[in-house]
Every structure is written in C-alpha cells, then in structure tokens.
Coordinates of C-alpha atoms and ligand atoms in Angstrom, one line a residue:
M1 CA -0.5 -11.3 -27.3
G2 CA 2.5 -13.2 -25.7
N3 CA 4.8 -10.3 -26.0
R4 CA 2.5 -7.3 -25.6
F5 CA 4.4 -4.1 -25.2
Q6 CA 7.7 -5.9 -25.9
V7 CA 8.2 -6.8 -22.2
T8 CA 10.3 -9.8 -23.1
D9 CA 12.7 -7.7 -25.3
R10 CA 12.7 -4.9 -22.9
F11 CA 13.7 -7.1 -19.9
A12 CA 15.8 -9.5 -21.9
D13 CA 18.8 -8.7 -19.5
G14 CA 16.7 -10.0 -16.6
A15 CA 14.4 -8.7 -13.9
Q16 CA 16.8 -7.5 -11.2
Y17 CA 17.8 -3.9 -11.1
I18 CA 21.0 -3.5 -9.1
G19 CA 23.4 -0.6 -9.2
G20 CA 21.6 1.1 -12.0
R21 CA 21.4 -1.8 -14.5
L22 CA 19.2 -4.8 -15.3
R23 CA 20.5 -8.2 -14.8
A24 CA 19.3 -11.8 -14.4
G25 CA 18.7 -13.4 -11.0
T26 CA 21.0 -16.2 -10.0
S27 CA 18.7 -18.5 -8.0
G28 CA 18.4 -21.0 -10.8
Q29 CA 14.6 -20.8 -10.5
E30 CA 12.3 -19.1 -13.0
H31 CA 9.0 -17.4 -12.6
S32 CA 6.5 -16.4 -15.3
V33 CA 4.4 -13.3 -15.4
I34 CA 0.9 -14.4 -16.5
D35 CA -1.6 -12.1 -18.1
P36 CA -4.6 -12.9 -15.8
A37 CA -7.0 -11.9 -18.5
T38 CA -5.9 -14.7 -20.8
G39 CA -3.8 -17.1 -18.6
E40 CA -0.9 -16.6 -21.1
S41 CA 2.7 -16.1 -20.0
V42 CA 4.0 -12.7 -21.1
Y43 CA 7.5 -12.9 -19.6
T44 CA 9.6 -15.5 -17.8
Y45 CA 12.5 -14.4 -15.6
A46 CA 15.1 -15.8 -13.3
L47 CA 14.3 -15.2 -9.7
A48 CA 16.8 -13.4 -7.4
S49 CA 18.9 -15.4 -5.0
T50 CA 20.0 -14.3 -1.6
A51 CA 23.4 -13.5 -3.1
D52 CA 21.6 -11.1 -5.4
V53 CA 20.1 -9.5 -2.3
D54 CA 23.5 -9.1 -0.8
E55 CA 24.7 -7.4 -4.0
A56 CA 21.7 -5.1 -4.1
V57 CA 22.2 -4.1 -0.4
A58 CA 25.9 -3.6 -1.1
A59 CA 25.0 -1.3 -4.0
A60 CA 22.6 0.6 -1.8
K61 CA 25.2 0.9 0.9
A62 CA 27.8 2.2 -1.5
A63 CA 25.4 4.8 -2.8
F64 CA 24.3 6.0 0.6
P65 CA 27.0 8.5 1.6
G66 CA 26.7 10.4 -1.7
W67 CA 22.9 10.5 -1.7
A68 CA 22.6 11.3 2.0
G69 CA 25.2 14.0 1.5
A70 CA 23.3 15.7 -1.4
T71 CA 21.5 18.8 -0.3
P72 CA 17.7 18.6 0.2
G73 CA 17.5 20.9 -2.8
E74 CA 19.6 18.6 -5.0
R75 CA 17.4 15.6 -4.0
S76 CA 14.3 17.6 -4.6
D77 CA 15.5 18.6 -8.1
A78 CA 16.2 14.9 -8.9
L79 CA 12.8 13.9 -7.8
H80 CA 11.1 16.7 -9.8
R81 CA 13.0 15.3 -12.9
F82 CA 11.9 11.8 -11.9
A83 CA 8.2 13.0 -11.7
A84 CA 8.6 14.5 -15.2
V85 CA 10.0 11.3 -16.7
L86 CA 7.2 9.3 -15.1
A87 CA 4.7 11.7 -16.5
E88 CA 6.2 11.4 -20.0
R89 CA 6.0 7.6 -19.8
A90 CA 2.5 7.5 -18.3
E91 CA 0.9 5.6 -21.1
D92 CA 3.6 2.9 -21.1
F93 CA 3.3 2.5 -17.3
A94 CA -0.5 2.2 -17.5
R95 CA -0.3 -0.5 -20.2
V96 CA 2.3 -2.7 -18.5
E97 CA 0.5 -2.3 -15.2
S98 CA -2.8 -3.4 -16.8
L99 CA -1.0 -6.3 -18.5
Q100 CA 0.7 -7.8 -15.4
C101 CA -2.3 -7.2 -13.1
G102 CA -5.4 -7.4 -15.3
K103 CA -6.5 -3.9 -14.2
P104 CA -8.8 -2.1 -16.6
L105 CA -6.7 0.4 -18.6
K106 CA -9.0 3.2 -17.4
L107 CA -8.0 2.4 -13.8
T108 CA -4.3 2.4 -14.4
T109 CA -4.6 5.5 -16.6
E110 CA -6.7 7.5 -14.3
F111 CA -5.6 6.2 -10.8
D112 CA -2.4 4.2 -10.5
V113 CA -0.2 6.2 -12.8
P114 CA -1.3 9.8 -12.1
G115 CA -1.2 8.9 -8.4
T116 CA 2.4 7.8 -8.8
V117 CA 3.4 10.9 -10.7
D118 CA 1.8 13.1 -8.1
N119 CA 3.5 11.1 -5.3
A120 CA 6.9 11.8 -6.9
A121 CA 6.1 15.5 -7.2
F122 CA 4.9 15.6 -3.6
F123 CA 8.1 13.9 -2.2
A124 CA 10.2 16.3 -4.4
G125 CA 8.7 19.0 -2.3
A126 CA 8.9 17.1 1.0
A127 CA 12.6 16.6 0.5
R128 CA 13.1 20.3 1.3
H129 CA 10.8 20.3 4.4
L130 CA 12.8 18.9 7.2
Q131 CA 10.7 19.6 10.3
G132 CA 11.7 19.7 14.0
Q133 CA 11.5 21.6 17.2
S134 CA 13.2 25.0 17.2
A135 CA 16.7 25.3 18.5
A136 CA 16.6 26.9 22.0
E137 CA 18.1 27.0 25.4
Y138 CA 15.5 24.5 26.9
S139 CA 17.8 23.7 29.9
G140 CA 19.0 27.2 30.4
D141 CA 22.6 26.2 30.1
H142 CA 22.6 24.4 26.8
T143 CA 21.5 25.0 23.2
S144 CA 19.5 22.1 21.9
Y145 CA 18.5 21.5 18.4
I146 CA 17.2 18.7 16.2
R147 CA 18.8 17.1 13.2
R148 CA 16.7 15.0 11.0
E149 CA 19.0 12.6 9.2
P150 CA 18.6 9.8 6.7
I151 CA 18.9 6.4 8.4
G152 CA 20.7 4.2 5.8
V153 CA 19.7 1.3 3.6
V154 CA 16.0 0.6 3.6
G155 CA 14.7 -2.9 2.6
S156 CA 11.1 -2.9 1.5
I157 CA 8.6 -5.5 0.4
A158 CA 5.5 -4.9 -1.7
P159 CA 2.4 -6.9 -2.7
W160 CA 0.9 -7.5 -6.2
N161 CA -2.3 -5.5 -6.0
Y162 CA -0.9 -2.0 -6.8
P163 CA 2.7 -2.8 -7.8
L164 CA 3.6 0.6 -9.3
Q165 CA 1.9 2.6 -6.5
M166 CA 3.5 0.4 -3.8
A167 CA 6.9 0.9 -5.4
A168 CA 6.3 4.6 -5.3
W169 CA 5.0 4.6 -1.7
K170 CA 8.0 2.7 -0.5
I171 CA 10.8 4.3 -2.6
L172 CA 9.8 7.9 -2.8
P173 CA 9.7 9.0 0.9
A174 CA 12.8 6.8 1.6
V175 CA 15.0 8.5 -1.1
A176 CA 13.5 11.9 -0.6
A177 CA 14.8 11.7 3.0
G178 CA 18.3 10.7 1.7
N179 CA 18.2 7.0 2.2
T180 CA 18.9 4.3 -0.4
I181 CA 16.6 1.3 -0.9
V182 CA 16.3 -2.3 -2.0
L183 CA 12.7 -3.1 -2.9
K184 CA 11.3 -6.6 -3.4
P185 CA 8.0 -6.5 -5.4
A186 CA 5.7 -9.5 -5.5
E187 CA 6.8 -12.3 -7.8
L188 CA 3.6 -12.1 -9.8
T189 CA 4.2 -8.4 -10.8
P190 CA 7.8 -7.4 -11.2
L191 CA 7.6 -5.2 -14.3
T192 CA 6.5 -1.7 -13.4
S193 CA 8.8 -1.6 -10.4
L194 CA 11.7 -2.2 -12.7
M195 CA 10.4 0.5 -15.1
F196 CA 10.1 2.8 -12.1
A197 CA 13.7 2.2 -11.1
Q198 CA 14.8 2.7 -14.7
A199 CA 12.9 6.0 -14.9
A200 CA 14.8 7.1 -11.8
T201 CA 18.1 6.4 -13.4
D202 CA 17.1 8.2 -16.5
A203 CA 16.1 11.2 -14.4
G204 CA 19.6 11.3 -13.0
I205 CA 19.1 9.6 -9.6
P206 CA 22.5 7.9 -9.0
D207 CA 23.1 4.2 -9.5
G208 CA 22.5 2.2 -6.4
V209 CA 20.0 4.6 -4.8
I210 CA 17.1 2.5 -6.0
N211 CA 17.5 -1.3 -6.4
I212 CA 14.9 -3.9 -7.2
V213 CA 15.2 -7.6 -6.4
N214 CA 12.5 -9.9 -7.8
G215 CA 12.6 -13.1 -5.8
A216 CA 10.6 -15.4 -3.6
G217 CA 9.2 -14.1 -0.4
R218 CA 10.4 -16.9 1.9
T219 CA 14.0 -16.8 0.7
V220 CA 14.8 -13.4 -0.8
G221 CA 12.2 -11.5 1.3
E222 CA 13.3 -12.9 4.6
H223 CA 17.0 -12.4 3.7
L224 CA 16.3 -8.8 2.9
V225 CA 14.5 -8.2 6.2
G226 CA 17.2 -9.9 8.2
H227 CA 20.1 -8.4 6.4
P228 CA 22.5 -6.7 8.8
D229 CA 23.1 -3.7 6.6
V230 CA 19.4 -2.9 6.2
V231 CA 18.3 -0.5 8.9
M232 CA 14.6 -0.3 8.3
T233 CA 12.0 -2.6 6.8
S234 CA 8.8 -1.3 5.2
F235 CA 6.4 -4.1 4.4
T236 CA 3.0 -4.1 2.7
G237 CA 1.2 -7.3 2.4
S238 CA -0.9 -9.8 4.3
T239 CA -1.2 -9.9 8.1
P240 CA 0.3 -13.4 8.4
V241 CA 3.4 -12.6 6.4
G242 CA 3.6 -9.2 8.2
K243 CA 3.9 -11.1 11.5
R244 CA 6.7 -13.2 10.1
V245 CA 8.5 -10.1 8.9
A246 CA 8.1 -8.5 12.3
E247 CA 9.7 -11.5 14.0
I248 CA 12.8 -11.3 11.7
A249 CA 13.0 -7.5 11.9
T250 CA 12.7 -7.6 15.7
A251 CA 15.5 -10.1 15.9
T252 CA 17.8 -7.7 14.1
V253 CA 16.4 -4.6 15.8
K254 CA 15.2 -2.8 12.7
R255 CA 12.8 0.0 12.4
L256 CA 9.6 -1.5 11.1
H257 CA 6.6 -0.3 9.2
L258 CA 3.8 -2.7 8.4
E259 CA 0.9 -2.0 6.1
L260 CA -1.2 -5.1 6.4
G261 CA -4.6 -6.5 5.5
G262 CA -8.0 -4.8 5.9
K263 CA -11.7 -5.5 6.1
A264 CA -13.1 -2.1 5.8
P265 CA -16.6 -1.4 7.2
F266 CA -19.0 0.9 5.3
V267 CA -21.6 2.2 7.7
V268 CA -24.8 3.7 6.3
F269 CA -27.0 5.5 8.8
D270 CA -30.7 5.9 8.2
D271 CA -30.5 9.6 7.2
A272 CA -27.9 8.8 4.5
D273 CA -28.4 9.6 0.8
L274 CA -29.3 6.1 -0.3
E275 CA -28.4 6.6 -4.0
A276 CA -25.0 8.0 -3.0
A277 CA -24.3 5.2 -0.6
A278 CA -25.3 2.5 -3.1
H279 CA -23.1 4.0 -5.8
G280 CA -20.3 4.4 -3.3
A281 CA -20.6 0.8 -2.1
V282 CA -20.4 -0.6 -5.6
A283 CA -17.4 1.5 -6.6
A284 CA -15.6 1.0 -3.3
S285 CA -16.1 -2.8 -3.2
L286 CA -15.2 -3.4 -6.8
I287 CA -12.2 -1.1 -7.3
N288 CA -9.2 -3.2 -8.6
S289 CA -11.6 -6.2 -8.6
G290 CA -11.9 -5.8 -4.8
Q291 CA -8.1 -6.4 -4.4
D292 CA -7.6 -3.2 -2.4
C293 CA -6.7 -3.3 1.2
T294 CA -9.2 -0.4 1.9
A295 CA -12.0 -1.7 -0.3
A296 CA -15.5 -1.6 1.2
T297 CA -16.1 -5.2 2.3
R298 CA -18.8 -5.0 5.1
A299 CA -21.7 -2.7 4.5
Y300 CA -23.6 -2.1 7.8
V301 CA -26.9 -0.5 6.9
Q302 CA -29.4 0.9 9.4
R303 CA -32.6 -1.2 9.2
P304 CA -35.0 1.4 7.5
L305 CA -32.6 1.6 4.5
F306 CA -31.4 -2.0 4.4
D307 CA -33.7 -3.6 1.8
A308 CA -33.6 -0.7 -0.5
F309 CA -29.8 -0.6 -0.2
V310 CA -29.4 -4.3 -1.0
A311 CA -31.7 -4.0 -4.0
R312 CA -30.0 -0.9 -5.4
V313 CA -26.4 -2.3 -4.9
A314 CA -27.4 -5.6 -6.6
E315 CA -29.0 -3.7 -9.5
L316 CA -25.9 -1.5 -9.9
M317 CA -23.5 -4.4 -9.6
E318 CA -25.3 -6.1 -12.5
T319 CA -24.5 -3.1 -14.7
V320 CA -20.7 -3.4 -14.2
R321 CA -19.1 -4.5 -17.5
I322 CA -16.6 -7.3 -17.0
G323 CA -14.0 -7.8 -19.8
D324 CA -10.7 -7.3 -21.5
P325 CA -8.7 -4.8 -19.4
F326 CA -7.6 -3.1 -22.6
A327 CA -11.2 -2.4 -23.9
P328 CA -12.2 1.2 -23.1
T329 CA -15.6 0.0 -21.9
T330 CA -14.3 -2.5 -19.4
D331 CA -15.2 -1.6 -15.8
L332 CA -13.9 -4.8 -14.1
G333 CA -10.9 -6.9 -15.1
P334 CA -9.8 -10.3 -13.8
L335 CA -8.4 -11.0 -10.4
I336 CA -4.6 -11.3 -10.2
S337 CA -4.4 -15.1 -10.8
H338 CA -6.5 -18.2 -11.3
V339 CA -5.3 -19.4 -7.9
H340 CA -6.5 -16.2 -6.2
R341 CA -9.8 -16.3 -8.1
D342 CA -10.5 -19.8 -6.9
R343 CA -9.7 -18.7 -3.3
V344 CA -12.2 -15.9 -3.6
A345 CA -14.8 -18.3 -5.1
G346 CA -14.1 -20.7 -2.1
F347 CA -15.2 -18.0 0.4
V348 CA -18.5 -17.5 -1.6
E349 CA -19.2 -21.2 -2.0
R350 CA -18.7 -21.8 1.8
A351 CA -21.0 -18.8 2.5
R352 CA -23.8 -20.4 0.5
G353 CA -24.1 -22.7 3.5
Y354 CA -25.0 -20.0 6.0
A355 CA -25.9 -16.8 4.0
T356 CA -27.6 -15.6 0.8
V357 CA -25.7 -14.8 -2.4
V358 CA -27.9 -12.0 -3.8
T359 CA -26.0 -11.5 -7.1
G360 CA -22.8 -12.8 -8.6
G361 CA -21.1 -15.7 -7.0
E362 CA -19.6 -17.1 -10.2
A363 CA -17.0 -16.8 -12.8
P364 CA -18.3 -15.6 -16.2
G365 CA -17.9 -18.1 -19.0
G366 CA -17.9 -17.4 -22.8
D367 CA -15.1 -15.3 -24.1
L368 CA -13.8 -14.7 -20.5
K369 CA -13.5 -18.3 -19.5
D370 CA -9.7 -18.4 -19.7
G371 CA -9.2 -15.4 -17.6
A372 CA -9.2 -15.2 -13.7
Y373 CA -12.6 -13.3 -13.7
Y374 CA -15.2 -13.3 -11.0
R375 CA -18.6 -11.5 -11.1
P376 CA -19.4 -8.7 -8.6
T377 CA -20.9 -10.5 -5.6
L378 CA -23.3 -9.3 -2.9
I379 CA -24.0 -11.5 0.1
T380 CA -26.6 -10.9 2.9
G381 CA -27.7 -12.9 5.9
A382 CA -24.2 -13.8 7.2
A383 CA -23.6 -13.8 10.9
Q384 CA -21.1 -11.2 12.3
D385 CA -18.7 -14.0 13.3
S386 CA -18.8 -15.8 10.0
E387 CA -15.9 -16.2 7.7
V388 CA -17.1 -13.8 5.0
V389 CA -17.6 -11.0 7.6
Q390 CA -14.3 -11.6 9.5
S391 CA -11.7 -12.7 6.9
E392 CA -10.0 -10.7 4.2
I393 CA -11.4 -12.1 0.9
F394 CA -9.6 -9.6 -1.4
G395 CA -12.1 -10.0 -4.3
P396 CA -15.2 -8.3 -5.7
V397 CA -17.4 -9.5 -2.8
L398 CA -19.5 -7.2 -0.5
V399 CA -21.4 -8.4 2.5
A400 CA -24.4 -6.3 3.6
L401 CA -25.8 -6.6 7.2
P402 CA -28.5 -4.6 9.0
F403 CA -28.1 -2.8 12.3
D404 CA -30.6 -1.0 14.6
S405 CA -29.0 1.6 16.9
D406 CA -26.0 3.9 16.0
D407 CA -24.2 2.2 18.9
E408 CA -24.6 -1.2 17.3
G409 CA -23.5 0.1 13.9
I410 CA -20.3 1.4 15.3
R411 CA -19.7 -1.7 17.5
L412 CA -20.1 -4.0 14.5
A413 CA -17.8 -1.8 12.3
N414 CA -15.1 -2.2 15.0
D415 CA -15.7 -6.0 15.4
T416 CA -12.9 -7.5 13.2
P417 CA -9.2 -7.8 13.9
Y418 CA -8.5 -5.2 11.2
G419 CA -8.3 -1.4 11.4
L420 CA -7.2 0.0 8.1
A421 CA -10.0 2.1 6.6
A422 CA -13.8 2.7 7.0
S423 CA -16.5 5.0 5.9
A424 CA -19.6 6.6 7.5
W425 CA -22.6 7.7 5.4
S426 CA -24.9 10.3 7.0
R427 CA -26.3 13.8 6.4
D428 CA -26.1 14.5 10.1
V429 CA -22.8 16.1 11.0
Y430 CA -22.9 14.9 14.6
R431 CA -23.6 11.3 13.7
A432 CA -20.8 11.3 11.1
N433 CA -18.4 13.0 13.4
R434 CA -19.1 10.5 16.1
A435 CA -18.4 7.7 13.7
T436 CA -15.1 9.3 12.7
R437 CA -14.1 9.4 16.3
E438 CA -15.2 6.0 17.4
I439 CA -14.4 3.8 14.4
K440 CA -10.9 2.3 14.9
A441 CA -9.1 2.8 11.5
G442 CA -6.3 4.6 9.9
C443 CA -8.7 6.5 7.7
V444 CA -12.4 7.2 8.0
W445 CA -14.2 8.7 5.0
V446 CA -17.5 10.5 5.3
N447 CA -19.9 10.1 2.4
D448 CA -17.2 8.6 0.2
H449 CA -14.9 5.6 0.3
I450 CA -11.5 5.0 -1.4
P451 CA -10.0 8.4 -2.5
I452 CA -6.4 8.9 -1.4
I453 CA -4.2 11.9 -1.8
S454 CA -0.4 12.4 -1.6
E455 CA -0.6 15.0 1.2
M456 CA -2.5 12.6 3.6
P457 CA -1.2 9.5 5.3
H458 CA -2.3 5.9 4.6
G459 CA -1.8 3.3 7.2
G460 CA -3.7 1.2 9.7
T461 CA -4.1 0.1 13.3
K462 CA -4.8 -3.2 15.0
A463 CA -4.0 -6.2 12.7
S464 CA -3.7 -3.8 9.8
G465 CA -0.3 -2.8 11.1
Y466 CA 1.4 0.5 11.9
G467 CA 3.4 3.2 10.1
K468 CA 2.3 5.5 7.3
D469 CA 2.7 5.6 3.6
M470 CA 2.5 8.9 1.7
S471 CA 2.4 12.4 3.3
A472 CA 4.9 14.2 5.5
Y473 CA 4.2 11.5 8.1
S474 CA 5.8 8.9 5.9
F475 CA 8.7 11.1 5.0
E476 CA 9.4 11.6 8.7
E477 CA 9.4 7.8 9.3
Y478 CA 12.3 7.5 7.0
T479 CA 14.5 9.9 9.0
Q480 CA 16.3 9.6 12.3
V481 CA 15.6 12.4 14.7
K482 CA 18.8 13.3 16.5
H483 CA 19.0 15.7 19.5
V484 CA 22.2 17.8 19.5
M485 CA 23.0 19.6 22.9
Y486 CA 25.7 22.2 23.3
D487 CA 27.0 23.3 26.7
N488 CA 26.9 27.1 26.9
T489 CA 28.6 27.6 30.3
A490 CA 32.2 26.5 29.6
V491 CA 32.3 25.6 33.3
A492 CA 34.4 22.5 34.3
A493 CA 32.5 21.6 37.5
K494 CA 28.9 21.9 36.2
D495 CA 26.1 22.3 38.6
W496 CA 24.5 18.9 37.8
H497 CA 27.7 17.0 38.5
R498 CA 26.9 17.2 42.3
T499 CA 24.2 14.6 41.8
I500 CA 27.2 12.2 41.0
F501 CA 30.0 13.6 43.2
G502 CA 30.8 16.5 45.6
D503 CA 28.6 19.1 47.3
R504 CA 27.2 22.4 46.1
Ligands
NAD1 P1 1.6 -11.4 0.8 O1 1.8 -11.1 2.2 O2 1.4 -12.8 0.4 O3 3.0 -10.9 0.0 C1 3.4 -9.6 0.1 C2 4.9 -9.6 -0.2 O4 5.6 -10.3 0.8 C3 5.3 -10.3 -1.6 O5 6.3 -9.5 -2.1 C4 5.8 -11.6 -1.1 O6 6.7 -12.2 -2.0 C5 6.5 -11.3 0.2 N1 6.6 -12.4 1.1 C6 5.9 -13.5 1.2 N2 6.4 -14.3 2.2 C7 7.4 -13.6 2.8 C8 8.2 -13.9 3.9 N3 8.1 -15.0 4.6 N4 9.2 -13.0 4.2 C9 9.2 -11.8 3.5 N5 8.5 -11.5 2.5 C10 7.5 -12.4 2.1 O7 0.5 -10.4 0.2 P2 0.0 -10.3 -1.3 O8 -0.9 -11.5 -1.5 O9 1.1 -10.0 -2.2 O10 -0.9 -9.0 -1.2 C11 -2.2 -8.9 -0.7 C12 -2.2 -8.4 0.8 O11 -1.5 -7.2 0.9 C13 -3.5 -8.3 1.4 O12 -3.6 -8.8 2.7 C14 -3.7 -6.7 1.4 O13 -4.6 -6.3 2.3 C15 -2.3 -6.3 1.7 N6 -2.2 -4.9 1.3 C16 -2.1 -4.0 2.3 C17 -2.0 -2.6 2.0 C18 -1.9 -1.5 3.1 O14 -1.5 -0.4 2.7 N7 -2.2 -1.9 4.3 C19 -1.8 -2.2 0.6 C20 -1.9 -3.2 -0.3 C21 -2.1 -4.5 0.0

C-alpha cells in the first residue's frame, strides 16, 4: 500500500517542477503525503525553499518572451495536444488524485479528471478568441484599437480539496493567454499538479512555461506572492489566508484574484419537488466529503416542507456507503487528514450544546478506524448566528433550518459573510427568478446544486473573494487590455493643444 502507483519511484527526483524537470526542494524540511484512508505515508519529499521559488520564477520569466510571442494558433495547438495527453492518462490521474486526497475513485474518474481534460480543451479554443472593442475613429481624429496582451509571470496558489482541478483552473487560462506560471499547490497534495506539468511538457509546451513549487504557505507561498517578477497572483484557499495574500500582493501592486471560502445556502420553497430537493441536498452537501467551497451547507426549508425534508435527508444520508476510496461501491471517502477530520468533529461536538444532531456526528469505527472518516451529518435547531450556520466547516455536515416567508428565506440565505454559491428550489419560475436576482453569490443554481462547466465562470463575492476561474472571463483576467491610439490628422498644432497653450 505504501507505494501505491509507484509514486515514490515516479517522483524519486523530487517534488519541484522547474524549467521542465523534476528536482528536489532545498529547504532542508520534509513533508509526507499521507493516504487519508489509511493514515499511511505514501511519499516523502523535500519542501521548496524561497531560493527554489526564485529559480522557478526565473525559469518562467525566461520562458515568457517565447511563449507570449507564439501565435494564438500555436498556443491553441499545444493546449489541444495537452488535452489529448491528459485524456490518455486519465486513469493514472484519477488513481493518484484518489490516493492523495481520499476521494472515491468514481468521483475522480467521473468529475475531477474529465473536468480537467475538458478545461484544457476549452482553453485551447479560448486561446484563439481574443476579444475587444472594434477599431474605430471614436474621437474623429484618431484610430483607436485594443490589444489584449499576456501580462507576464503569474504566481498562483492552490488548496488541497481539488488539487488537479485547481492546477487546471490556475494554469490553463494563464498559459492560453500567453503568460508563464509558477503554481504552489497545497503541501498535502503535491502529486497531480506535478503530473499535470509533466503532461504539459510531454505535449510540447516549452520548458519554464509551467513550474510547480511544493512548499510551505507561510514561507514559499508568501515569497511567491511578494516576488517582484510576478505580475499577478491567483489564490484559491481560505478567507483568512486570502486576506494575508491580499496584503502582500497590494504592497507589491499586483493584479489579484481571490477564490476564497464559502457557506452555500440551499433554499427550498414550499412548492419545490421535495424528493428532488432531498436528493440534491445529500449529493451537494457530501460531494468530496463536503470539502467543496460550493457545497450545500445551510438548507433553508419553507416550514410546510421542513419536517419531511429533514426526515428524507436523514434517511438518504444513512444510505451513503463510506469506505475505501478505491472500492467501486464507495460513495464517501475520508476527509483530507485526521487533523481536519477532528476540526470538523469539533464543530459538531460544540453544536450538540445548542442544536440537534439528527444523524451522523461521529467517525465510523471498525475497518475504517485508521482513516480520517466522518459520517454524513445533519443538524437542526441551530440559531442563525451560531457557529455551525456562520462558519465554513468544510466537511460532510449539513444544517437545516426552517423559514416562513420568501423574504425571510432570501434574507437568511444572504446572512453570512460569504457569497460563493447558492441554490433555489421551486417550481414557480417567478419565485426562482427572484431568488437568482436577490441571493448574493457568484453562482445561483435553480433545482440543482454543484454542477460546473468549462464555459461558465466560477468565483464569488463578499468574503468569498473576487475574480473568475474557468470560462472566457477567466481567460480575460490573465490578459492586459491596451488601448492603442493613432493620430490621423498629421497636424502639428492639434486642436486640443489650445487647452494647454495658445488660442484657437
Ligand atoms: P488554505 O488557505 O489553508 O491554504 C491554501 C493554500 O495557501 C495552500 O497552498 C497553502 O499552503 C497556502 N498558504 C497558506 N498560508 C499562506 C500564506 N501565508 N501565504 C501564501 N500562501 C499560503 O486553504 P486549504 O485549507 O488548503 O483549502 C480549503 C479552503 O479553500 C476552504 O476555505 C475553501 O473554501 C477554499 N476553496 C475555495 C475555492 C473557490 O473557488 N472559492 C475552491 C476550493 C477551495
């Protein structure tokens, strides 16, 4: 088990990918990747130092002129080849992602990996679609046009919950637009980001365009964000760390993109299809063991449906099969680590003092006792201002609360600091449409909760941050819009000069 999928052999040269090759970090500190299903170490690597970051940024800077100078068509061709290599290696990616994260293989096989391949194919297309206003004589005396240019070396930081998809979301729009990048994945989950960069090299993307540094957040992460040769930072992670990243990025005047925490509401109006809402709530609260920034965490259910909803969700949660991520029948794997599992359990234990745990609320024992598992958990009776309603738990925990009027449901949905995602459940198009307008979130689903798609943006508002991943919106964020203005008069004393000197 210790060396499943030969990860130790495969990354024997180290866990840093700089200038197109793997090498060891030079911090003198080591970190182990732990299989959260067993608690066993599967790979130990040397963490990056700040000097390694400098080298990675230098490699990205050296690669920038050539990559930025490639035609959109050439970059598009390279990304199409990249998508093909990712698709060929889909099974390998799915297995290693399941190993390092504890995700059920059916999730990595049907969601993480195909989503990543589709993202690569999407950005291969996007590379050829540079959008801007038409060139025209807007002033009368000049021709104005827009150039959309790559901006330089991007420094990005990713979390552990979807390491492969986060690498894809950060790297693909940046390189499609002609930038080069240094990505720092989370220390817990370095492996699939390295494999992603290797696949890019094998697809013919030049050395130095994509670099991966695996190091500690406080040292290597902060050094990357503050690096003078990095022009943009794209960060996905928790809101407290995002605030720190913002401080450093602001001090060095960087373009900044923050994808932070969430506490998504799931609003069920009294005309909703109860069975659909209950199924949706179970799937959307348990996806990736609830370690999903858009996961349904607060179900507000209009009073006539509340009791039936709670009963049905509890019943369905109890059918969810917890187990070995590699077993085909497993629905729910472990959480990312024992430390994180204990943190999730802490929220539930404290909630027992002020709310009711309807189902779950414990770690399974038996064969699963060594893994970081936690049962699907449903809580009712919590006050709106309580910790389980307001704080991001990031585990398989759903809180259900009743509401009376539509106004109240929407008000409660908006009553947290976060604004990443939400859903509204109703068969009344006017009610649902009102909810989509009035709920403050980067995405509002109607009669569903979770699906994402390459063509549509992902990103939040309020304490969930700003900026978009995926879609043409994200591609645009990785470009610099430049206005070019040509004088068409060839006149020395131009009319507008009289505002500075002389008369008409
Ligand atoms: P985290 O904020 O602890 O860490 C995220 C990354 O930041 C890691 O790579 C970490 O090493 C690095 N980091 C830590 N301290 C740093 C510092 N001082 N300077 C620079 N980098 C630093 O988050 P996590 O626990 O890895 O991930 C879970 C969080 O990510 C949750 O809050 C979740 O909601 C959020 N998330 C958001 C989205 C989104 O799209 N909005 C997507 C996925 C996850």
